[in-house]
Short mmCIF file of C-alpha atoms in Angstrom, two decimals:
data_model
loop_
_atom_site.label_atom_id
_atom_site.label_comp_id
_atom_site.label_asym_id
_atom_site.label_seq_id
_atom_site.Cartn_x
_atom_site.Cartn_y
_atom_site.Cartn_z
CA MET A 9 -167.55 -34.13 -26.73
CA ARG A 10 -166.51 -36.64 -24.12
CA GLU A 11 -167.17 -39.54 -26.48
CA LEU A 12 -165.14 -37.90 -29.27
CA HIS A 13 -162.27 -37.33 -26.87
CA LEU A 14 -162.30 -40.97 -25.79
CA VAL A 15 -162.39 -42.24 -29.35
CA GLY A 16 -159.43 -40.09 -30.22
CA ARG A 17 -157.39 -41.78 -27.53
CA ARG A 18 -158.08 -45.32 -28.79
CA PRO A 19 -155.01 -47.32 -29.90
CA PRO A 20 -154.46 -48.24 -33.59
CA LEU A 21 -155.89 -51.73 -33.04
CA ALA A 22 -159.16 -50.21 -31.88
CA ALA A 23 -159.21 -47.92 -34.91
CA MET A 24 -158.77 -50.94 -37.17
CA PHE A 25 -161.66 -52.66 -35.41
CA LEU A 26 -163.75 -49.51 -35.93
CA CYS A 27 -163.04 -49.61 -39.67
CA ALA A 28 -163.84 -53.33 -39.82
CA CYS A 29 -167.22 -52.72 -38.22
CA ALA A 30 -168.00 -49.91 -40.63
CA LEU A 31 -167.00 -51.98 -43.66
CA THR A 32 -169.07 -54.95 -42.44
CA ALA A 33 -172.16 -52.81 -41.98
CA ALA A 34 -171.64 -51.16 -45.39
CA ALA A 35 -171.22 -54.56 -47.08
CA LEU A 36 -174.41 -55.92 -45.52
CA ASP A 37 -176.32 -52.77 -46.44
CA GLY A 38 -175.05 -52.90 -50.00
CA ALA A 39 -175.92 -56.57 -50.39
CA LEU A 40 -179.47 -56.08 -49.20
CA ILE A 41 -180.03 -52.95 -51.26
CA ALA A 42 -178.80 -54.76 -54.37
CA LYS A 43 -180.98 -57.75 -53.62
CA THR A 44 -184.21 -56.08 -52.51
CA GLY A 45 -184.02 -52.43 -53.52
CA LEU A 46 -185.16 -51.58 -49.98
CA PRO A 47 -182.54 -49.54 -48.10
CA ALA A 48 -184.79 -49.54 -45.03
CA VAL A 49 -184.44 -53.29 -44.75
CA SER A 50 -180.68 -53.09 -44.84
CA LEU A 51 -180.70 -50.56 -42.03
CA LEU A 52 -182.14 -53.21 -39.74
CA LEU A 53 -178.94 -55.20 -40.11
CA GLY A 54 -176.64 -52.20 -40.08
CA GLY A 55 -178.29 -50.75 -36.99
CA CYS A 56 -176.49 -52.91 -34.44
CA ALA A 57 -173.11 -52.52 -36.12
CA ALA A 58 -173.68 -48.76 -36.46
CA ALA A 59 -174.39 -48.48 -32.74
CA LEU A 60 -171.15 -50.29 -32.04
CA PHE A 61 -168.82 -48.15 -34.14
CA ILE A 62 -170.60 -44.77 -33.73
CA LEU A 63 -170.99 -44.91 -29.96
CA TRP A 64 -167.93 -47.14 -29.60
CA ARG A 65 -169.46 -49.14 -26.80
CA SER A 66 -170.05 -52.88 -26.90
CA ALA A 67 -173.03 -52.31 -24.61
CA ALA A 68 -174.54 -50.19 -27.38
CA PHE A 69 -174.18 -53.16 -29.73
CA VAL A 70 -176.11 -55.38 -27.30
CA LEU A 71 -178.76 -52.71 -26.82
CA GLY A 72 -179.07 -52.46 -30.58
CA ILE A 73 -179.68 -56.21 -30.80
CA ILE A 74 -182.41 -55.95 -28.15
CA SER A 75 -184.18 -53.26 -30.17
CA VAL A 76 -183.75 -54.67 -33.68
CA ASN A 77 -184.54 -58.21 -32.61
CA ALA A 78 -188.13 -57.23 -31.82
CA PHE A 79 -189.05 -56.61 -35.46
CA ILE A 80 -186.38 -58.02 -37.77
CA ASN A 81 -188.36 -61.22 -38.29
CA ALA A 82 -191.03 -59.17 -40.04
CA PHE A 83 -188.68 -58.91 -43.01
CA SER A 84 -187.70 -62.58 -43.12
CA ARG A 85 -190.35 -63.42 -45.69
CA SER A 86 -189.66 -60.54 -48.07
CA ALA A 87 -185.88 -60.19 -48.12
CA ALA A 88 -183.07 -62.67 -48.53
CA VAL A 89 -179.49 -62.53 -49.71
CA SER A 90 -177.90 -65.42 -51.58
CA VAL A 91 -174.45 -66.46 -50.38
CA GLY A 92 -173.40 -69.18 -52.78
CA SER A 93 -176.11 -71.82 -52.69
CA VAL A 94 -177.51 -70.55 -49.36
CA ALA A 95 -180.20 -67.87 -49.05
CA LEU A 96 -179.96 -65.90 -45.81
CA ASN A 97 -182.80 -63.74 -44.52
CA PRO A 98 -182.17 -60.63 -42.37
CA SER A 99 -182.72 -62.60 -39.17
CA GLU A 100 -180.05 -65.15 -40.10
CA LEU A 101 -177.67 -62.43 -41.26
CA LEU A 102 -178.09 -60.69 -37.94
CA GLY A 103 -177.02 -63.91 -36.24
CA LEU A 104 -173.80 -63.95 -38.27
CA VAL A 105 -173.20 -60.28 -37.46
CA ILE A 106 -173.62 -61.05 -33.77
CA ILE A 107 -171.03 -63.82 -33.91
CA ALA A 108 -168.50 -61.89 -36.01
CA LEU A 109 -168.69 -58.47 -34.36
CA GLY A 110 -169.49 -59.84 -30.92
CA ALA A 111 -166.41 -62.06 -30.91
CA LEU A 112 -164.25 -59.11 -31.94
CA ALA A 113 -165.79 -56.88 -29.29
CA LEU A 114 -164.88 -59.44 -26.62
CA LEU A 115 -161.15 -59.13 -27.27
CA GLY A 116 -159.38 -57.88 -24.18
CA ARG A 117 -162.54 -57.39 -22.12
CA PRO A 118 -162.68 -58.73 -18.55
CA LEU A 119 -165.43 -61.22 -17.73
CA PRO A 120 -167.21 -61.88 -14.39
CA MET A 121 -165.98 -65.46 -14.36
CA ALA A 122 -167.22 -66.29 -10.85
CA ALA A 123 -170.83 -65.78 -11.95
CA LEU A 124 -170.31 -67.09 -15.48
CA ARG A 125 -168.48 -70.33 -14.74
CA PRO A 126 -171.46 -72.48 -13.60
CA ILE A 127 -173.28 -71.62 -16.85
CA LEU A 128 -170.30 -71.34 -19.16
CA VAL A 129 -168.90 -74.82 -18.49
CA PRO A 130 -171.98 -76.83 -19.59
CA LEU A 131 -172.59 -74.44 -22.49
CA VAL A 132 -169.05 -74.86 -23.84
CA VAL A 133 -169.10 -78.62 -23.22
CA GLY A 134 -172.41 -78.83 -25.09
CA ASN A 135 -171.02 -76.92 -28.07
CA VAL A 136 -167.93 -79.14 -28.20
CA LEU A 137 -169.99 -82.33 -27.98
CA LEU A 138 -172.38 -81.14 -30.70
CA ALA A 139 -169.51 -80.27 -33.03
CA ALA A 140 -167.76 -83.59 -32.31
CA ALA A 141 -170.95 -85.57 -32.92
CA SER A 142 -171.55 -83.73 -36.19
CA VAL A 143 -168.04 -84.43 -37.45
CA ALA A 144 -168.15 -88.08 -36.35
CA ALA A 145 -171.51 -88.64 -38.07
CA GLY A 146 -170.49 -86.70 -41.18
CA ARG A 147 -173.35 -84.24 -40.76
CA LEU A 148 -171.65 -81.19 -42.23
CA GLY A 149 -174.39 -79.93 -44.51
CA THR A 150 -175.76 -76.40 -44.45
CA ASP A 151 -178.56 -77.14 -41.96
CA ASN A 152 -176.21 -79.06 -39.65
CA ILE A 153 -173.63 -76.31 -39.57
CA ALA A 154 -176.35 -73.68 -39.09
CA THR A 155 -177.55 -75.50 -35.97
CA TRP A 156 -174.06 -75.52 -34.48
CA VAL A 157 -173.47 -71.88 -35.47
CA ARG A 158 -176.68 -70.95 -33.68
CA SER A 159 -175.31 -72.51 -30.48
CA LEU A 160 -172.07 -70.60 -30.98
CA GLY A 161 -174.10 -67.40 -31.32
CA PHE A 162 -175.70 -68.03 -27.92
CA LEU A 163 -172.24 -68.40 -26.39
CA VAL A 164 -171.08 -65.11 -27.92
CA LEU A 165 -174.20 -63.27 -26.72
CA LEU A 166 -173.77 -64.59 -23.19
CA LEU A 167 -170.14 -63.48 -22.97
CA LEU A 168 -170.73 -60.17 -24.73
CA ALA A 169 -173.58 -59.17 -22.42
CA ALA A 170 -171.64 -60.25 -19.32
CA ALA A 171 -168.61 -58.20 -20.41
CA SER A 172 -170.47 -55.16 -21.73
CA PHE A 173 -172.82 -54.25 -18.92
CA THR A 174 -170.75 -52.54 -16.24
CA GLU A 175 -173.00 -49.73 -14.98
CA GLU A 176 -176.50 -49.46 -13.56
CA ARG A 177 -177.65 -47.07 -16.27
CA GLN A 178 -176.80 -49.69 -18.91
CA VAL A 179 -178.98 -52.20 -17.08
CA ARG A 180 -181.83 -49.70 -17.00
CA TRP A 181 -181.39 -49.07 -20.72
CA ALA A 182 -181.50 -52.80 -21.48
CA VAL A 183 -184.71 -53.34 -19.50
CA ALA A 184 -186.31 -50.18 -20.90
CA LEU A 185 -185.44 -51.03 -24.52
CA PHE A 186 -186.73 -54.58 -24.17
CA SER A 187 -189.94 -53.21 -22.67
CA TRP A 188 -190.58 -50.43 -25.18
CA ALA A 189 -189.48 -52.50 -28.16
CA SER A 190 -192.13 -55.09 -27.24
CA LEU A 191 -194.80 -52.57 -28.25
CA ILE A 192 -193.83 -53.10 -31.91
CA PRO A 193 -194.67 -56.83 -32.09
CA ILE A 194 -197.62 -56.26 -29.76
CA GLY A 195 -198.98 -53.55 -32.06
CA ALA A 196 -198.44 -55.78 -35.10
CA GLY A 197 -200.34 -58.61 -33.42
CA LEU A 198 -203.27 -56.38 -32.51
CA TYR A 199 -203.41 -55.01 -36.06
CA GLN A 200 -203.48 -58.54 -37.48
CA ALA A 201 -206.34 -59.43 -35.13
CA VAL A 202 -208.40 -56.36 -36.03
CA SER A 203 -207.73 -56.54 -39.76
CA GLY A 204 -208.06 -60.32 -40.02
CA THR A 205 -204.57 -60.66 -41.49
CA GLY A 206 -203.26 -63.26 -39.06
CA SER A 207 -201.48 -66.45 -39.94
CA SER A 208 -202.63 -68.45 -42.93
CA GLU A 209 -202.45 -71.49 -40.66
CA LEU A 210 -206.11 -71.76 -39.65
CA VAL A 211 -207.58 -74.00 -37.02
CA ARG A 212 -210.82 -75.56 -38.26
CA GLY A 213 -211.01 -72.72 -40.73
CA ASP A 214 -212.31 -70.00 -38.41
CA ILE A 215 -209.56 -69.15 -35.92
CA SER A 216 -206.88 -66.88 -37.32
CA ARG A 217 -203.68 -66.89 -35.28
CA VAL A 218 -201.66 -63.66 -35.03
CA TYR A 219 -197.88 -63.80 -35.35
CA GLY A 220 -196.83 -60.18 -34.77
CA THR A 221 -193.45 -59.40 -36.29
CA TRP A 222 -192.37 -63.04 -36.03
CA ASN A 223 -192.65 -65.69 -38.72
CA HIS A 224 -195.06 -68.00 -36.88
CA PRO A 225 -197.55 -67.74 -33.98
CA ASN A 226 -195.56 -70.18 -31.80
CA PRO A 227 -192.27 -68.25 -31.43
CA TYR A 228 -194.30 -65.04 -31.15
CA SER A 229 -196.14 -66.51 -28.16
CA PHE A 230 -192.87 -67.73 -26.60
CA TYR A 231 -191.51 -64.19 -26.92
CA LEU A 232 -194.67 -62.74 -25.37
CA LEU A 233 -194.27 -65.09 -22.40
CA MET A 234 -190.85 -63.54 -21.75
CA VAL A 235 -192.35 -60.06 -21.99
CA PHE A 236 -195.22 -60.98 -19.68
CA SER A 237 -192.85 -62.28 -17.02
CA LEU A 238 -190.98 -58.96 -16.91
CA ALA A 239 -194.22 -56.96 -17.15
CA LEU A 240 -195.74 -58.82 -14.21
CA VAL A 241 -192.80 -58.37 -11.83
CA THR A 242 -192.61 -54.70 -12.89
CA LEU A 243 -196.29 -54.24 -12.09
CA LEU A 244 -195.87 -55.90 -8.70
CA ASP A 245 -193.03 -53.50 -7.81
CA ALA A 246 -194.93 -50.40 -8.93
CA ARG A 247 -195.81 -47.98 -6.15
CA ALA A 248 -197.15 -44.84 -7.87
CA TRP A 249 -200.65 -45.06 -9.39
CA ARG A 250 -199.37 -43.97 -12.78
CA ASP A 251 -196.81 -46.78 -12.79
CA ARG A 252 -199.47 -49.27 -11.76
CA LEU A 253 -201.79 -48.16 -14.54
CA LEU A 254 -199.03 -48.36 -17.14
CA GLY A 255 -197.88 -51.74 -15.83
CA GLY A 256 -201.43 -53.08 -15.79
CA ALA A 257 -202.03 -51.89 -19.35
CA TRP A 258 -198.76 -53.49 -20.49
CA CYS A 259 -199.70 -56.84 -18.89
CA ALA A 260 -203.17 -56.69 -20.44
CA LEU A 261 -201.80 -56.00 -23.94
CA VAL A 262 -199.29 -58.84 -23.68
CA LEU A 263 -201.90 -61.29 -22.41
CA GLY A 264 -204.31 -60.22 -25.16
CA CYS A 265 -201.76 -60.87 -27.91
CA LEU A 266 -200.64 -64.10 -26.25
CA PHE A 267 -204.23 -65.33 -26.29
CA LEU A 268 -204.65 -64.34 -29.95
CA THR A 269 -201.70 -66.54 -30.96
CA TYR A 270 -203.85 -69.53 -29.95
CA THR A 271 -200.70 -71.38 -28.94
CA ARG A 272 -201.88 -73.86 -26.33
CA ILE A 273 -198.49 -74.74 -24.90
CA THR A 274 -197.81 -71.07 -24.13
CA TRP A 275 -201.21 -70.68 -22.52
CA LEU A 276 -200.15 -73.52 -20.23
CA GLY A 277 -196.70 -71.91 -19.88
CA LEU A 278 -198.36 -69.02 -18.05
CA ILE A 279 -199.00 -71.36 -15.12
CA PRO A 280 -195.35 -72.05 -14.13
CA VAL A 281 -194.44 -68.39 -14.75
CA VAL A 282 -197.15 -67.21 -12.37
CA LEU A 283 -196.48 -70.04 -9.90
CA VAL A 284 -192.79 -69.13 -9.59
CA ILE A 285 -193.45 -65.42 -9.21
CA SER A 286 -196.36 -65.99 -6.82
CA ALA A 287 -194.36 -68.40 -4.64
CA LEU A 288 -191.21 -66.29 -4.36
CA ARG A 289 -193.14 -63.08 -3.87
CA LYS A 290 -195.40 -64.89 -1.35
CA ASN A 291 -198.44 -63.44 -3.07
CA PRO A 292 -201.22 -65.99 -3.75
CA TRP A 293 -203.41 -63.31 -5.32
CA ILE A 294 -201.32 -63.46 -8.51
CA LEU A 295 -202.25 -67.09 -9.11
CA LEU A 296 -205.89 -66.48 -8.19
CA GLY A 297 -205.98 -63.56 -10.63
CA LEU A 298 -204.70 -65.73 -13.47
CA ALA A 299 -207.26 -68.42 -12.65
CA LEU A 300 -210.05 -65.85 -12.72
CA VAL A 301 -208.91 -64.42 -16.07
CA ALA A 302 -208.64 -67.93 -17.55
CA ALA A 303 -212.16 -68.84 -16.37
CA LEU A 304 -213.65 -65.65 -17.81
CA VAL A 305 -211.94 -66.20 -21.16
CA LEU A 306 -213.20 -69.79 -21.41
CA VAL A 307 -216.75 -68.68 -20.61
CA LEU A 308 -216.90 -65.52 -22.69
CA VAL A 309 -214.70 -66.40 -25.69
CA PRO A 310 -215.93 -69.51 -27.56
CA THR A 311 -212.80 -69.80 -29.70
CA ALA A 312 -210.70 -70.39 -26.56
CA TYR A 313 -212.54 -73.61 -25.71
CA LYS A 314 -212.61 -74.62 -29.37
CA ARG A 315 -208.82 -74.26 -29.59
CA LEU A 316 -208.31 -76.37 -26.46
CA ALA A 317 -210.67 -79.00 -27.85
CA GLU A 318 -208.48 -79.13 -30.96
CA VAL A 319 -206.16 -81.44 -29.00
CA GLN A 320 -208.64 -84.25 -29.65
CA ALA A 321 -209.02 -83.57 -33.38
CA VAL A 322 -206.85 -84.91 -36.18
CA ARG A 323 -204.93 -81.80 -37.10
CA TRP A 324 -201.67 -82.79 -38.77
CA GLN A 325 -200.07 -86.04 -39.78
CA ALA A 326 -196.37 -86.71 -39.74
CA PRO A 327 -195.01 -89.26 -42.22
CA GLY A 328 -196.42 -92.63 -41.25
CA LEU A 329 -198.23 -91.19 -38.23
CA GLY A 330 -201.73 -89.95 -37.56
CA GLY A 331 -204.16 -89.11 -34.80
CA ASN A 332 -204.77 -86.01 -32.76
CA SER A 333 -202.15 -83.69 -31.28
CA ILE A 334 -201.44 -85.96 -28.32
CA GLU A 335 -201.66 -89.30 -30.15
CA TRP A 336 -199.27 -88.43 -32.95
CA ARG A 337 -196.75 -86.97 -30.48
CA LEU A 338 -196.75 -90.20 -28.49
CA ALA A 339 -196.46 -92.25 -31.68
CA ALA A 340 -193.65 -90.01 -32.94
CA TRP A 341 -191.70 -90.35 -29.71
CA ARG A 342 -192.04 -94.13 -29.82
CA GLN A 343 -190.91 -94.14 -33.45
CA SER A 344 -187.86 -92.05 -32.57
CA ALA A 345 -186.28 -95.05 -30.85
CA LYS A 346 -185.04 -96.10 -34.27
CA ALA A 347 -183.18 -92.81 -34.61
CA LEU A 348 -181.17 -93.60 -31.48
CA GLU A 349 -179.63 -96.74 -32.96
CA GLY A 350 -175.88 -96.46 -33.37
CA GLY A 351 -175.66 -93.11 -31.62
CA LEU A 352 -176.83 -93.60 -28.07
CA LEU A 353 -173.68 -92.20 -26.43
CA LEU A 354 -172.65 -89.28 -28.66
CA GLY A 355 -175.67 -88.94 -30.93
CA HIS A 356 -175.86 -88.35 -34.66
CA GLY A 357 -174.85 -84.68 -34.83
CA ALA A 358 -176.54 -81.31 -35.19
CA ASN A 359 -180.05 -81.30 -36.68
CA ALA A 360 -180.06 -85.10 -36.86
CA ALA A 361 -183.43 -85.39 -35.12
CA SER A 362 -185.31 -83.54 -37.86
CA GLU A 363 -183.44 -85.34 -40.64
CA LEU A 364 -183.84 -88.85 -39.25
CA LEU A 365 -187.44 -88.48 -38.10
CA GLY A 366 -188.62 -86.47 -41.10
CA PHE A 367 -190.33 -83.96 -38.79
CA ASP A 368 -189.51 -81.86 -35.73
CA ALA A 369 -189.38 -83.96 -32.57
CA HIS A 370 -191.71 -81.63 -30.62
CA ASN A 371 -189.60 -82.44 -27.58
CA ASP A 372 -186.33 -80.59 -27.10
CA TYR A 373 -185.00 -83.29 -24.78
CA LEU A 374 -185.66 -86.03 -27.29
CA ALA A 375 -184.02 -83.91 -30.00
CA ALA A 376 -180.98 -83.41 -27.73
CA LEU A 377 -180.80 -87.17 -27.17
CA ILE A 378 -180.85 -87.91 -30.90
CA ASP A 379 -178.46 -85.08 -31.80
CA GLY A 380 -175.99 -85.45 -28.95
CA GLY A 381 -176.73 -88.83 -27.39
CA VAL A 382 -176.82 -89.46 -23.67
CA LEU A 383 -173.92 -87.05 -23.18
CA GLY A 384 -175.71 -84.31 -25.12
CA LEU A 385 -178.94 -84.74 -23.16
CA ALA A 386 -177.07 -84.81 -19.84
CA THR A 387 -175.27 -81.60 -20.78
CA GLN A 388 -178.51 -79.87 -21.71
CA LEU A 389 -180.11 -80.85 -18.40
CA TRP A 390 -176.95 -79.69 -16.60
CA LEU A 391 -177.17 -76.34 -18.40
CA GLN A 392 -180.84 -75.87 -17.55
CA ALA A 393 -180.20 -76.66 -13.89
CA ALA A 394 -177.29 -74.19 -13.87
CA LEU A 395 -179.44 -71.45 -15.43
CA ILE A 396 -182.30 -71.93 -12.99
CA GLY A 397 -179.88 -72.13 -10.05
CA ALA A 398 -178.03 -68.95 -11.11
CA SER A 399 -181.30 -67.01 -11.46
CA LEU A 400 -182.55 -68.16 -8.07
CA ARG A 401 -179.25 -67.30 -6.35
CA ALA A 402 -179.22 -63.86 -7.98
CA TRP A 403 -182.78 -63.17 -6.87
CA ARG A 404 -181.90 -64.10 -3.29
CA ARG A 405 -178.56 -62.26 -3.07
CA LEU A 406 -179.09 -59.08 -5.10
CA ARG A 407 -180.54 -56.09 -3.23
CA ALA A 408 -181.42 -53.53 -5.91
CA PRO A 409 -185.14 -53.84 -6.84
CA LEU A 410 -184.41 -53.58 -10.57
CA TYR A 411 -181.82 -56.36 -10.44
CA ARG A 412 -184.15 -58.61 -8.46
CA ARG A 413 -186.90 -58.03 -11.04
CA VAL A 414 -184.59 -59.14 -13.84
CA ALA A 415 -183.53 -62.25 -11.90
CA LEU A 416 -187.10 -63.24 -10.97
CA ALA A 417 -188.50 -62.70 -14.47
CA LEU A 418 -185.68 -64.73 -15.99
CA LEU A 419 -186.12 -67.52 -13.42
CA ALA A 420 -189.86 -67.79 -14.13
CA VAL A 421 -189.30 -67.94 -17.89
CA GLN A 422 -186.60 -70.59 -17.61
CA VAL A 423 -188.80 -72.84 -15.51
CA ALA A 424 -191.66 -72.41 -17.99
CA PHE A 425 -189.46 -73.06 -21.03
CA ALA A 426 -187.98 -76.17 -19.39
CA LEU A 427 -191.48 -77.62 -18.99
CA MET A 428 -192.75 -76.45 -22.38
CA SER A 429 -189.77 -78.14 -24.06
CA LEU A 430 -191.30 -81.50 -23.13
CA THR A 431 -193.89 -81.17 -25.91
CA ASP A 432 -192.57 -78.47 -28.25
CA ASN A 433 -189.55 -77.09 -30.09
CA LEU A 434 -188.25 -73.93 -28.44
CA ILE A 435 -184.45 -74.05 -28.61
CA GLY A 436 -184.34 -73.80 -32.40
CA TYR A 437 -185.53 -70.16 -32.49
CA PHE A 438 -182.39 -68.00 -32.54
CA GLN A 439 -184.21 -64.66 -32.28
CA LEU A 440 -186.13 -65.88 -29.23
CA TYR A 441 -183.09 -67.20 -27.38
CA ALA A 442 -181.02 -64.17 -28.34
CA TYR A 443 -183.05 -62.28 -25.73
CA HIS A 444 -182.65 -65.11 -23.26
CA TRP A 445 -178.87 -65.25 -23.48
CA ILE A 446 -178.47 -61.48 -23.38
CA PHE A 447 -180.37 -61.38 -20.11
CA VAL A 448 -178.47 -64.38 -18.74
CA GLY A 449 -175.24 -62.50 -19.45
CA LEU A 450 -176.71 -59.39 -17.83
CA LEU A 451 -177.66 -61.49 -14.80
CA CYS A 452 -174.04 -62.65 -14.47
CA ALA A 453 -172.84 -59.03 -14.58
CA LEU A 454 -175.27 -57.74 -11.94
CA PRO A 455 -173.35 -58.81 -8.78
CA THR A 456 -170.22 -56.99 -9.98
CA ILE A 457 -172.24 -53.89 -10.91
CA GLU A 458 -173.95 -53.84 -7.52
CA GLN A 459 -170.70 -54.31 -5.61
CA ALA A 460 -169.01 -51.52 -7.60
CA ALA A 461 -171.93 -49.20 -6.87
CA GLU A 462 -171.74 -49.95 -3.15
CA VAL A 463 -167.99 -49.30 -3.06
CA GLY A 464 -168.40 -46.10 -5.07
CA GLY A 465 -171.28 -44.95 -2.87
#
């Protein structure tokens, strides 16, 4: 009744926004039903918008994204909607919904600018530089614009989360939904392992890689690394035996699925995650436990060693390049020097690295240098430093155990992703970084929430 009473008091502008949200959700649902004949698929897209206009809370919209994001990629292969000459899958449509509805939801909402400013400045500067480089280089094709739109989506998610979370219960909901929603992709990964329906991308023909509800084992493993970081700090804070058992089971399930992705860079990414958490918690047993688990897996599971040995085998050849995983990366990076010609300062625009090289750079810093030049790379490094610094400061200054868990888990993931980006492509996955930017925005809101709770208490 309280919610109905509040809605009734909204001004006409809010009522118009409510109708716009409803019409947008209905249009997306109708388009997908007409295209696929599967109303259930359309509900995945309408879910976030429905939460926004039914509950009339922007926080509900963000919570909806957290939930839907865990499994929407499962429909990317089977459903797509044509918009002119462009075919958009549900995951890409969700990104457009986030930008459109999220930007509208931000109107008139106060932002915790003191916490946001160190992160917001390099993020905005990076978006402006990327757009300017794209226009200057004439890279205004569909893929180029999509890359810039993805960056804009991250900005909207950051601001929306920072503005929407204003109470402790909303923070608890966000953490709980992220945790429980992870069981869907975890369950899908375990089913693929048991049924032998993993990825068609086989390694030496006998190692099937699971991909959960994602479209490839790599982003699935990156997502699981985020889940593991939160699961580990939650387990370490558990006091009751029941909570410890549940936390231990959660960690074990995540680690099991992460191993079954056979993504080597994410296996290595566990090391900085555990190092950061172990160092700040002053608990060396965490690192020793990971070392023991790794040793047992290598001894007892032959496919683990075989996958690591794959580094030395000729696996894939980029145009004009060959060799094993390390050799062709080094050759590709040397070859990329040609792509820097004529664009060293400002770069060649969004998605230029893939277009000029003919393959993904497998180094996010190199891609940033080609796309945005020296200025673009400097801005990306500035942003990463700001993110890591903000997480560390939050962990040190916040007092609530839940808030400190969020800050520490996010800090560990950001350090790991920064290192993993040296040899892989991480930034290009919108669904993966949607989680990241939601929790960065939440992190920026936490000091204000804690101070308000202390004043109210």
